[in-house]
GROMACS .gro file of C-alpha atoms in nm:
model
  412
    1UNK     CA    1   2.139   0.944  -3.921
    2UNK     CA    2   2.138   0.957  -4.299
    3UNK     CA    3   2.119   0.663  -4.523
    4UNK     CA    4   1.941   0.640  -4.841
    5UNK     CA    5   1.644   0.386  -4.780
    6UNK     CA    6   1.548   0.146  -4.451
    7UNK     CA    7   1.380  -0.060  -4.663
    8UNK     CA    8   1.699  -0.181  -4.775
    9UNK     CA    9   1.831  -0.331  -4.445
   10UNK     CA   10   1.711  -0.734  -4.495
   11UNK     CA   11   1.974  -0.716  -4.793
   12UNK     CA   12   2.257  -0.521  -4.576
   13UNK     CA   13   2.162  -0.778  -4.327
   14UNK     CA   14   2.214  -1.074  -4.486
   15UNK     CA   15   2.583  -0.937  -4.603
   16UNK     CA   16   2.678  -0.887  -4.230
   17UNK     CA   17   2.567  -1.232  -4.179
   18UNK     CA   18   2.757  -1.339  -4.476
   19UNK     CA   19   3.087  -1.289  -4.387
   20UNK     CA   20   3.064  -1.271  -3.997
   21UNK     CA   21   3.032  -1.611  -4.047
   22UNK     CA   22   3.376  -1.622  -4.203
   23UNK     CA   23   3.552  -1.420  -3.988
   24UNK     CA   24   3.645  -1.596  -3.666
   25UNK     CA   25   3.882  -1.388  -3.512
   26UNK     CA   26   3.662  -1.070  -3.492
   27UNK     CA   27   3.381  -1.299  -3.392
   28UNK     CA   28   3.591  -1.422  -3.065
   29UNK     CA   29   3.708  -1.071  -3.015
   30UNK     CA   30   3.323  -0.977  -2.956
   31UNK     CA   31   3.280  -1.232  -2.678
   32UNK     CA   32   3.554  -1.100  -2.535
   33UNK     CA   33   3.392  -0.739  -2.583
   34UNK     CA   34   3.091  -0.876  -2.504
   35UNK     CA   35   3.191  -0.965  -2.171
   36UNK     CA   36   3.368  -0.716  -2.063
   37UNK     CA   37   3.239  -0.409  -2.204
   38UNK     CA   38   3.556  -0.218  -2.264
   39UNK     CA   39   3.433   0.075  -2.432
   40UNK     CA   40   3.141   0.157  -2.227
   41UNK     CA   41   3.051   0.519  -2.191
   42UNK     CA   42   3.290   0.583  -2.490
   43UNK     CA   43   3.196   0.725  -2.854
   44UNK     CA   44   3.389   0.607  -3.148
   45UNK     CA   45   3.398   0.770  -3.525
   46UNK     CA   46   3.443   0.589  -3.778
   47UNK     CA   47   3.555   0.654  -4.138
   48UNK     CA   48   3.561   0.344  -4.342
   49UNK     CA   49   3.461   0.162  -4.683
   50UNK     CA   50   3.101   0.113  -4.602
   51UNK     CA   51   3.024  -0.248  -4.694
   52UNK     CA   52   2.943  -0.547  -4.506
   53UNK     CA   53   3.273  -0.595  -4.338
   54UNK     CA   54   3.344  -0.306  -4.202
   55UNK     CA   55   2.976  -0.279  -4.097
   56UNK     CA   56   3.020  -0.598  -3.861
   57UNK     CA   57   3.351  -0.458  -3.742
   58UNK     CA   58   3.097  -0.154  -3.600
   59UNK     CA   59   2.883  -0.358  -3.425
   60UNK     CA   60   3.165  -0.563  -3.271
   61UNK     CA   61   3.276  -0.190  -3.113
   62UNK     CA   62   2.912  -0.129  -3.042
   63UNK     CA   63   2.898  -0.464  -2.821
   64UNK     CA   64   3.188  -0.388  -2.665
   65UNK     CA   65   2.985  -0.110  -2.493
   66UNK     CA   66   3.026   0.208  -2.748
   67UNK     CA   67   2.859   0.458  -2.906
   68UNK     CA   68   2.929   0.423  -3.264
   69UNK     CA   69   2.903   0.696  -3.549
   70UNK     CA   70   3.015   0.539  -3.909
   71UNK     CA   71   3.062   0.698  -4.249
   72UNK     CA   72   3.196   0.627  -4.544
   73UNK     CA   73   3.590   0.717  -4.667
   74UNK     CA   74   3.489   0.677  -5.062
   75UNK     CA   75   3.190   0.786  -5.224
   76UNK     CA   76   3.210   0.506  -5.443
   77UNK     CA   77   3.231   0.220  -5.176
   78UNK     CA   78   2.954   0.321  -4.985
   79UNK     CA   79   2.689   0.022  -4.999
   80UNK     CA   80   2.342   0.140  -4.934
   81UNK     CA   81   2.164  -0.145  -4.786
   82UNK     CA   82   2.437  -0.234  -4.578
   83UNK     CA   83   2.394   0.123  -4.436
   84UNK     CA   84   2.056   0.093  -4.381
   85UNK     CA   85   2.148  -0.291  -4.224
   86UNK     CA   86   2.376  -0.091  -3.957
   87UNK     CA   87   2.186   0.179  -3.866
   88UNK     CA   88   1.930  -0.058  -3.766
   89UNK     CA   89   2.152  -0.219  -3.508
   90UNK     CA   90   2.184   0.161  -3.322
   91UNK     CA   91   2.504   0.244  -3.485
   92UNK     CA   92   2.474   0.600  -3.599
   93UNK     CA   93   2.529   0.599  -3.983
   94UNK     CA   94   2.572   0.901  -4.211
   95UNK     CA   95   2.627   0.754  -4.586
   96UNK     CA   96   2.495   0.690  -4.894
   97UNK     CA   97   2.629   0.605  -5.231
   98UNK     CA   98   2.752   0.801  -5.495
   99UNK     CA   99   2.742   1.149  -5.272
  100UNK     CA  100   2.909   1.471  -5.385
  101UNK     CA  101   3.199   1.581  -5.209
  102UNK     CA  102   2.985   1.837  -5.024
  103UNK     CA  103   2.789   1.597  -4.926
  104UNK     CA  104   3.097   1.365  -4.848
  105UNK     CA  105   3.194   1.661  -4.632
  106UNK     CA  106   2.917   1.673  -4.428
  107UNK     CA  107   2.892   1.307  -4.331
  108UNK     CA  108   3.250   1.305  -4.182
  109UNK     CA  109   3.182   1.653  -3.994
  110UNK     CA  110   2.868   1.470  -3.844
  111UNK     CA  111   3.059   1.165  -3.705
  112UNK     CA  112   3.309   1.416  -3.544
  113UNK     CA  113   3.091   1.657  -3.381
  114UNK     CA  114   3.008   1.376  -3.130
  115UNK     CA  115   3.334   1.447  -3.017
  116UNK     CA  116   3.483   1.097  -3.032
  117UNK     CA  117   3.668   0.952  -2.763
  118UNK     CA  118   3.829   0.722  -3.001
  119UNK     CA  119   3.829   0.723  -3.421
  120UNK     CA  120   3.887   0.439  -3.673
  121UNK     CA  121   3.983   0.637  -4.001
  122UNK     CA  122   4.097   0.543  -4.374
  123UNK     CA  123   4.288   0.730  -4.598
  124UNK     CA  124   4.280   1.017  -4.307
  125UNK     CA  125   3.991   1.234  -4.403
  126UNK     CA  126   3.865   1.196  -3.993
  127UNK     CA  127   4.225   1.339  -3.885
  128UNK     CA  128   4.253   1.645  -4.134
  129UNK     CA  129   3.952   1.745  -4.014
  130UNK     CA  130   4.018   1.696  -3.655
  131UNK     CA  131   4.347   1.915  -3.751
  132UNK     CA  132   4.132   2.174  -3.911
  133UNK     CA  133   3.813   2.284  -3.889
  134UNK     CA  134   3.691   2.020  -3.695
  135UNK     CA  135   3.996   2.072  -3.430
  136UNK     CA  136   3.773   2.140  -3.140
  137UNK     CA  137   3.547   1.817  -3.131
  138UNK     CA  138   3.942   1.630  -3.043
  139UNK     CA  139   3.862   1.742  -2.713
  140UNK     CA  140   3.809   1.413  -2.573
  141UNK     CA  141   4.018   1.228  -2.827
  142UNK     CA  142   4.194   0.950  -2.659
  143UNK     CA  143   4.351   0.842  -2.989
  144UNK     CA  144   4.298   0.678  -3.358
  145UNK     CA  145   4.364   0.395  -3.575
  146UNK     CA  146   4.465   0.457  -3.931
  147UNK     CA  147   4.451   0.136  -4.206
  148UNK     CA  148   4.565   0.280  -4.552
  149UNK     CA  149   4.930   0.308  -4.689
  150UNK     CA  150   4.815   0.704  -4.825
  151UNK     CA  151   4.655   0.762  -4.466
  152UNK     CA  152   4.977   0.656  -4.335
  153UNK     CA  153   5.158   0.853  -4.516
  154UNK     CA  154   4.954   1.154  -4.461
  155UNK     CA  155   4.970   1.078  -4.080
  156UNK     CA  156   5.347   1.102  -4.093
  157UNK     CA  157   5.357   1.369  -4.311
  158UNK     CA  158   5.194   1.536  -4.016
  159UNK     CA  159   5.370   1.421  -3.776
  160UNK     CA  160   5.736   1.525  -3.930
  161UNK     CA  161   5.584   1.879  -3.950
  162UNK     CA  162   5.545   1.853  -3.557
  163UNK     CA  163   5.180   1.922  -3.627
  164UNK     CA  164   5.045   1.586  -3.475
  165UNK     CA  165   4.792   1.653  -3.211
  166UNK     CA  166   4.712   1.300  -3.071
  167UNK     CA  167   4.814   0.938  -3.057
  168UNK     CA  168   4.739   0.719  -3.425
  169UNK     CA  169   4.794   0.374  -3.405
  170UNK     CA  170   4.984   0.254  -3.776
  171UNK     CA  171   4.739  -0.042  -3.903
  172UNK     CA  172   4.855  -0.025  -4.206
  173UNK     CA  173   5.241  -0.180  -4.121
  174UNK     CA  174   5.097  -0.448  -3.866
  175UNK     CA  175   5.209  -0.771  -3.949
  176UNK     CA  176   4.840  -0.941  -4.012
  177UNK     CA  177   4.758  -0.623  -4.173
  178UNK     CA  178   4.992  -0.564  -4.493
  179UNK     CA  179   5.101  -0.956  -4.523
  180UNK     CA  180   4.759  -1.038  -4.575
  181UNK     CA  181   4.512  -0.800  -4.663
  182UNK     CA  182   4.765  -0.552  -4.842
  183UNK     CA  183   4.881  -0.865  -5.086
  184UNK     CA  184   4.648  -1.135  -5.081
  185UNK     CA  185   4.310  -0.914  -4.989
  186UNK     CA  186   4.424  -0.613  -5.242
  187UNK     CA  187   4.587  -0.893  -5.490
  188UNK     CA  188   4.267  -1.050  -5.573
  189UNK     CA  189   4.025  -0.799  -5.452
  190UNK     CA  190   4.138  -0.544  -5.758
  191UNK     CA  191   4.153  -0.812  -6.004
  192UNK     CA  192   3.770  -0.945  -5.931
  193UNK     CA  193   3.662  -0.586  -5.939
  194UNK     CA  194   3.820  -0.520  -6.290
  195UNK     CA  195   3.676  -0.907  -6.442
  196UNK     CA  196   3.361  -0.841  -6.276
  197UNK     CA  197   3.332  -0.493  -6.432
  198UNK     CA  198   3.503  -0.619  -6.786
  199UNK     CA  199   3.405  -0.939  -6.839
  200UNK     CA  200   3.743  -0.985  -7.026
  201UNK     CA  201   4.045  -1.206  -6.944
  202UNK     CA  202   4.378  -1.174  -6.817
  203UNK     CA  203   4.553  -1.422  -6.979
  204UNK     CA  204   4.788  -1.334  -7.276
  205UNK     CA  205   4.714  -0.982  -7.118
  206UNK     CA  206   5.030  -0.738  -7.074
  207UNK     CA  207   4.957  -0.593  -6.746
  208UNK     CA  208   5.141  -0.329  -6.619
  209UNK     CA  209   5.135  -0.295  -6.225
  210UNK     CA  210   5.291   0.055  -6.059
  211UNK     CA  211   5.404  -0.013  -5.746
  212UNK     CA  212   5.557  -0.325  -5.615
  213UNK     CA  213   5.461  -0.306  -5.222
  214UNK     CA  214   5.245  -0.538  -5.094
  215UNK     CA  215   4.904  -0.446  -5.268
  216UNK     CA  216   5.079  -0.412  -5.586
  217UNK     CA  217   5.273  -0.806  -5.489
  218UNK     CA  218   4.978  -0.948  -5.464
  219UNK     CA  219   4.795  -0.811  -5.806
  220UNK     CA  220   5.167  -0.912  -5.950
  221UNK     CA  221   5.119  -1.234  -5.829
  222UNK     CA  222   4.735  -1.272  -5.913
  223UNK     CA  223   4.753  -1.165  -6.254
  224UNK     CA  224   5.076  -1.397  -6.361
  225UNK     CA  225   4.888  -1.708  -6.165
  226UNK     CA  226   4.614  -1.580  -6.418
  227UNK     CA  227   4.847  -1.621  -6.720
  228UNK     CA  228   4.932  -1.202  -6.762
  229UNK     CA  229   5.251  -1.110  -6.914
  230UNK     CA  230   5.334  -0.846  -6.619
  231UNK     CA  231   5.574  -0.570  -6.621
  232UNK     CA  232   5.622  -0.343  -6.291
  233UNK     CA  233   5.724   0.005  -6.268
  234UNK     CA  234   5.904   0.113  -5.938
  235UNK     CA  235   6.085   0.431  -5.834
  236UNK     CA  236   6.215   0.221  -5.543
  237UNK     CA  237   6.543  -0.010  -5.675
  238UNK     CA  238   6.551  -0.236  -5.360
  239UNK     CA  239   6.183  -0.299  -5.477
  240UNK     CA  240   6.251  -0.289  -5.868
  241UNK     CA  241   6.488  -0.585  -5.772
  242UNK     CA  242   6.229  -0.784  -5.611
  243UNK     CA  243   6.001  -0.764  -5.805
  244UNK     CA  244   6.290  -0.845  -6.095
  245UNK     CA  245   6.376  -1.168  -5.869
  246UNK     CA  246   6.003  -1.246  -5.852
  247UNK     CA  247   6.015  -1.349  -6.247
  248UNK     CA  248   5.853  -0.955  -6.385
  249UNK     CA  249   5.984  -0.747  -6.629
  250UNK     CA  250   6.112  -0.401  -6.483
  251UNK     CA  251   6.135  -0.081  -6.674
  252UNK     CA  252   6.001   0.276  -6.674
  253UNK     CA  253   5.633   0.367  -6.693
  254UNK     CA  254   5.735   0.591  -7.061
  255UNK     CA  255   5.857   0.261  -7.184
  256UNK     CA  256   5.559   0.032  -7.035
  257UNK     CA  257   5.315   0.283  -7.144
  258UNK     CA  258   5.305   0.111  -7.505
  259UNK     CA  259   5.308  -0.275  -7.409
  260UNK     CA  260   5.034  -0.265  -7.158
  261UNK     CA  261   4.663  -0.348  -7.183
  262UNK     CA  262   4.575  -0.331  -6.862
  263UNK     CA  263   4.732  -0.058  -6.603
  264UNK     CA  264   4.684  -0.087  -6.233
  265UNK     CA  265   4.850   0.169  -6.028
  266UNK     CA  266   4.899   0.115  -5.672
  267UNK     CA  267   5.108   0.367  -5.529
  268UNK     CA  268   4.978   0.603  -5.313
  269UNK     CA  269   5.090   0.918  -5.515
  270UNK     CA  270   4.977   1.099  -5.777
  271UNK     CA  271   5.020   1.179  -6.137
  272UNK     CA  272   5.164   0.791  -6.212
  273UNK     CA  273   5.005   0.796  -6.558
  274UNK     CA  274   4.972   1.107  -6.702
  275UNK     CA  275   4.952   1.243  -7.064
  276UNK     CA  276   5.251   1.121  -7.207
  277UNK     CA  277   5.174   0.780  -7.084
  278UNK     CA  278   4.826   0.849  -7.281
  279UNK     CA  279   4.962   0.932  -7.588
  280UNK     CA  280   5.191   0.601  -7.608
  281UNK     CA  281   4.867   0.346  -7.494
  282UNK     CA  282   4.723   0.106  -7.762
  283UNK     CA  283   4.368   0.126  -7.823
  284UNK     CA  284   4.124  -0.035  -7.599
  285UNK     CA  285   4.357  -0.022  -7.319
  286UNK     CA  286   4.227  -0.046  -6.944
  287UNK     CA  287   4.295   0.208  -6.691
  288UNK     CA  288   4.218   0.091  -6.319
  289UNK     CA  289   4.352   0.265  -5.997
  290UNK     CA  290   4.413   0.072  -5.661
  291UNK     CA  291   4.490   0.380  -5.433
  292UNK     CA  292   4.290   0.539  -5.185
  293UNK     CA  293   4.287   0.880  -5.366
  294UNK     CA  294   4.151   0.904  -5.743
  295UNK     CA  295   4.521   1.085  -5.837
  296UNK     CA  296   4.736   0.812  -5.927
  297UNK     CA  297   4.594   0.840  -6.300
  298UNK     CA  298   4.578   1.185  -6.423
  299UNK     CA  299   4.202   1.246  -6.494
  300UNK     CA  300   4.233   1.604  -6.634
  301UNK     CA  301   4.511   1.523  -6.898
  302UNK     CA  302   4.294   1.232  -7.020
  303UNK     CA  303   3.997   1.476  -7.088
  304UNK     CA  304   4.187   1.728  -7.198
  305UNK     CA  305   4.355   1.474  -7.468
  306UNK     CA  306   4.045   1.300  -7.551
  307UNK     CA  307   3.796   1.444  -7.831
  308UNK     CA  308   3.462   1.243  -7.673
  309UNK     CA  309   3.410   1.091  -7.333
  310UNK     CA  310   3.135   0.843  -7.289
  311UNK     CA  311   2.983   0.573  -7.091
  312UNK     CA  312   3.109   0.211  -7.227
  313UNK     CA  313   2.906   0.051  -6.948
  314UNK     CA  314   2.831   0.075  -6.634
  315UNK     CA  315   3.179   0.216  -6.431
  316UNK     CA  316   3.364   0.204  -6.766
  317UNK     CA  317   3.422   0.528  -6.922
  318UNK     CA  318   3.579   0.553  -7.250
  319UNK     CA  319   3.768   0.844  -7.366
  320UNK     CA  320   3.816   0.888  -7.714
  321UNK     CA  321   4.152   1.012  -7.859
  322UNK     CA  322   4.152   1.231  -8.199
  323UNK     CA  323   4.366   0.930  -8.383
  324UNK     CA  324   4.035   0.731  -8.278
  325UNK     CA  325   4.216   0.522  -8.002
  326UNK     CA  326   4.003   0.453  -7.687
  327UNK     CA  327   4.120   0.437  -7.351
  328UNK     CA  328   3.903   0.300  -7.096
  329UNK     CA  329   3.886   0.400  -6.689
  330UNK     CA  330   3.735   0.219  -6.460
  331UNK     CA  331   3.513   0.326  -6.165
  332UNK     CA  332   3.640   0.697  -6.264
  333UNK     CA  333   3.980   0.611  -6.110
  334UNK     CA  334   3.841   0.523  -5.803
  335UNK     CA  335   3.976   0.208  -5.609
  336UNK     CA  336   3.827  -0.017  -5.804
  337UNK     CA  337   3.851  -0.311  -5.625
  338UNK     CA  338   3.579  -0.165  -5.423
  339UNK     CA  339   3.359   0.008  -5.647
  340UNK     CA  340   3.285  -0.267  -5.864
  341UNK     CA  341   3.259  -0.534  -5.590
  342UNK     CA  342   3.238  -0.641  -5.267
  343UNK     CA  343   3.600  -0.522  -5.144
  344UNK     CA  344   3.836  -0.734  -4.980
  345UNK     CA  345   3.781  -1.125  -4.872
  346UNK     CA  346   3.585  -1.130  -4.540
  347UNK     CA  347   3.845  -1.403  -4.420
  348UNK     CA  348   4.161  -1.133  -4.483
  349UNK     CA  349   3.967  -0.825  -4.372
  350UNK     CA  350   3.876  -1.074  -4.069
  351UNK     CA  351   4.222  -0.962  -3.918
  352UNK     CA  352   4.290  -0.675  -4.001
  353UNK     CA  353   3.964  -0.533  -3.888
  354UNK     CA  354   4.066  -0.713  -3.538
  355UNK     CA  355   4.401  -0.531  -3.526
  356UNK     CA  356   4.202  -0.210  -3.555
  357UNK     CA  357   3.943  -0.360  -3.281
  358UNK     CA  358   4.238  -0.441  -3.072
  359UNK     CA  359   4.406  -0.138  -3.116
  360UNK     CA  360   4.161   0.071  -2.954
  361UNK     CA  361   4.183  -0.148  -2.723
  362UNK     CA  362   4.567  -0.069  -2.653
  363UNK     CA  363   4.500   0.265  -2.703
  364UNK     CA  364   4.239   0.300  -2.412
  365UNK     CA  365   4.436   0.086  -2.170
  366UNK     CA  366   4.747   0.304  -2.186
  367UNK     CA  367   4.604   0.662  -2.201
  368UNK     CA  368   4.770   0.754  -1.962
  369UNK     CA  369   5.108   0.687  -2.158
  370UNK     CA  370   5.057   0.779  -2.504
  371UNK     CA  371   5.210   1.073  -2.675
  372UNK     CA  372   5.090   1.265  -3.016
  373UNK     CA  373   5.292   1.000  -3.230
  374UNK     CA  374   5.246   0.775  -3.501
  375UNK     CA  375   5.283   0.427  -3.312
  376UNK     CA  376   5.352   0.065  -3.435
  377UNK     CA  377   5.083  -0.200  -3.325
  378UNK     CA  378   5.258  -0.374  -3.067
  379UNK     CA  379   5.385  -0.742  -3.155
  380UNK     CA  380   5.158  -0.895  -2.873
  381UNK     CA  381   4.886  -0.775  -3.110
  382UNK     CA  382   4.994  -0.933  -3.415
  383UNK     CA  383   5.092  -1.274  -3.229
  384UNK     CA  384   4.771  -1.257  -3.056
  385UNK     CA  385   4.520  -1.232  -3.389
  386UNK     CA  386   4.769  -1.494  -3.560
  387UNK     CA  387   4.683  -1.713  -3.309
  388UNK     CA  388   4.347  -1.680  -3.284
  389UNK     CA  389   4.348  -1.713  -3.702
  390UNK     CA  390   4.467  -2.055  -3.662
  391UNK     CA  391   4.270  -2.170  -3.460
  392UNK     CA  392   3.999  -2.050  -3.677
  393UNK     CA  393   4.141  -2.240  -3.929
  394UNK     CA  394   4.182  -2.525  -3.727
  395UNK     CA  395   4.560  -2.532  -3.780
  396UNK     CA  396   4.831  -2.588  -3.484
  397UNK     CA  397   5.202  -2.474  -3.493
  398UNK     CA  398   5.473  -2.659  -3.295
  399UNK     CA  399   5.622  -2.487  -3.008
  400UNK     CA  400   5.977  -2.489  -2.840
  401UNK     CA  401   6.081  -2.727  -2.595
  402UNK     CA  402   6.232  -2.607  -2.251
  403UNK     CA  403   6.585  -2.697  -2.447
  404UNK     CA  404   6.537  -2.530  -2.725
  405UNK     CA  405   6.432  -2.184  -2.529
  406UNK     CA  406   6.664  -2.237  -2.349
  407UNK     CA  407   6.924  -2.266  -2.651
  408UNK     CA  408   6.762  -1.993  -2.818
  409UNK     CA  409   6.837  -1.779  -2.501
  410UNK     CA  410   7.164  -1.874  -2.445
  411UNK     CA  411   7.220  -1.703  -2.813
  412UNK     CA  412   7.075  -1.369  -2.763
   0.00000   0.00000   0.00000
């Protein structure tokens, strides 16, 4: 274990209790676990944004009868009482805050050389490893479950290359996954993490969103509910039509470079602003990333252009340009909906947290099927966390009658 202070836990503590009181779906999911102990005898890695959400998701696994080893997948997100909070619980916890990639290192080797029967992983740190120099601790590996667009892609980046050594299930495209926590949890996630860390407003703001999936929908649609004039850059034209249809402007990032005042990239590659882009910006312009990886905004060709760099406050940096223009990034281009808040809304993260639960579940109940693929969560798993959402919400649906089924049949 390796947190950075025990004394910490009552605050961690009352986090977890926090928002496992909104999240009823992974709370019925653990009396299920709880009673029949699926994972017992089993050890589980997990790589994760260690706050208090993912930290209850952890001791859901751990009452379902596993050994659980956690760290964190961002040095920034890492929440140190929470941490301490888990580690109290018997969940084996290698974090802290603000590490160095070394460090970083380290903590993910330690949660692998338990050699995991099973691995929750985001942004797909656990599985390079596991691929590399970590490739003999997959020895037991049953299989994994991957949440993030970028550790998706990496995943089938891997797998195209034939180079795919075990089952991963694909969070990331389940249905209660990227409808809801991609748009709606990423939406207004990023946006509270850049007011909470600005103390400015949107509105009468040009902001300029890269990317028009669903995390970069939902910051669209935050921001303009917010009163932002928005512009989106896409490289995708089914997507640059959408989001034209959805009432944004559409045009090139060289072109949006100069009208923006806030930039929010949310694509999952790198180099998306990048010193051209610099040299166009207005002055006092805010720079924010949404991806997993700190690459979307070119870091290097903003020092390299600036003549001072300097603290504007806390997780603002300025960087000063020699015509005396400042640029400002936030949380050093790390996902800054996390570093400068609380993540994601406990009731989104609620199921997509129990699509990772349950897909461990799938995973261990058809061993003896799987193959070293990238799978889809399987539609029973979607319908089933749905379900259990409404009820949580104390909504009801209509159903068919035996006549319409039957119509509905007869059609097929």
């Amino acid at each position: 274990m390796e947190v950075k202070d025990m004394s910490l836990a009552p605050e961690g503590r009352k986090k977890i209790e926090w928002v496992r009181s909104y999240m009823p779906v992974l709370n019925s999911i653990r009396e299920d676990f709880l009673r029949t102990r699926p994972f017992a005898g089993l050890r589980i890695a997990m790589s994760i944004h260690l706050e208090a959400k993912t930290a209850y998701l952890a001791t859901v696994l751990r009452d379902g009868g596993a050994e659980v080893y956690a760290t964190g997948c961002n040095p920034l997100s890492t929440q140190d009482d929470v941490a301490a909070a888990l580690a109290e619980t018997g969940v084996e916890v290698f974090a802290r805050h603000g590490v160095t990639p070394e460090e970083y290192r380290a903590h993910l080797c330690a949660v692998l050389a338990i050699h995991p029967h099973l691995l929750i992983d985001d942004g797909g740190d656990l599985t390079a490893l596991l691929h590399g120099e970590m490739a003999d601790c997959a020895d037991c590996l049953i299989g994994g479950a991957e949440e993030t667009t970028t550790g998706i892609h990496r995943l089938f980046a891997r797998q195209a290359a034939g180079l795919l050594r075990f089952p991963m299930m694909d969070v990331n495209d389940a249905d209660c996954k990227h409808l809801f926590d991609n748009r709606y949890g990423t939406g207004q996630s990023t946006l509270d993490g850049i007011m909470n860390t600005t103390n400015l407003v949107l509105a009468g703001k040009t902001v300029v969103i890269a990317g028009y999936g669903w995390c970069g929908k939902g910051c669209a649609m935050r921001a303009k509910g917010m009163g932002a004039i928005v512009i989106v850059t896409e490289i995708d034209p089914v997507k640059a039509i959408e989001a034209a249809m959805d009432g944004f402007s559409v045009m090139p990032m060289d072109e949006a470079a100069a009208r923006g005042d806030l930039f929010i990239t949310l694509t999952g590659c790198r180099d998306v602003l990048t010193a051209r882009h610099f040299a166009r910006m207005k002055d006092g312009v805010l720079l924010a990333n949404s991806g997993h990886f700190d690459v979307e905004i070119n870091k290097d060709d903003l020092a390299a252009a600036a003549v001072g760099i300097f603290e504007r406050k806390p997780n603002i940096t300025g960087y000063r340009m020699k015509d005396g223009r400042i640029l400002n990034l936030l949380a050093e281009g790390r996902l800054v909906n996390l570093a400068a808040g609380n993540g994601h809304p406990a009731e989104i993260m609620d199921m997509s947290f129990s699509i990772q639960a349950k897909s461990l579940l799938y995973l261990l109940t058809h061993r003896e099927t799987l193959r070293a693929e990238v799978m889809r969560v399987p539609a029973e798993i979607d319908r089933d966390v749905a379900e259990r959402k409404l009820r949580g919400m104390r909504l009801s649906i209509d159903t068919l009658t035996p006549e319409q089924a039957s119509y509905l049949s007869s059609c097929e």
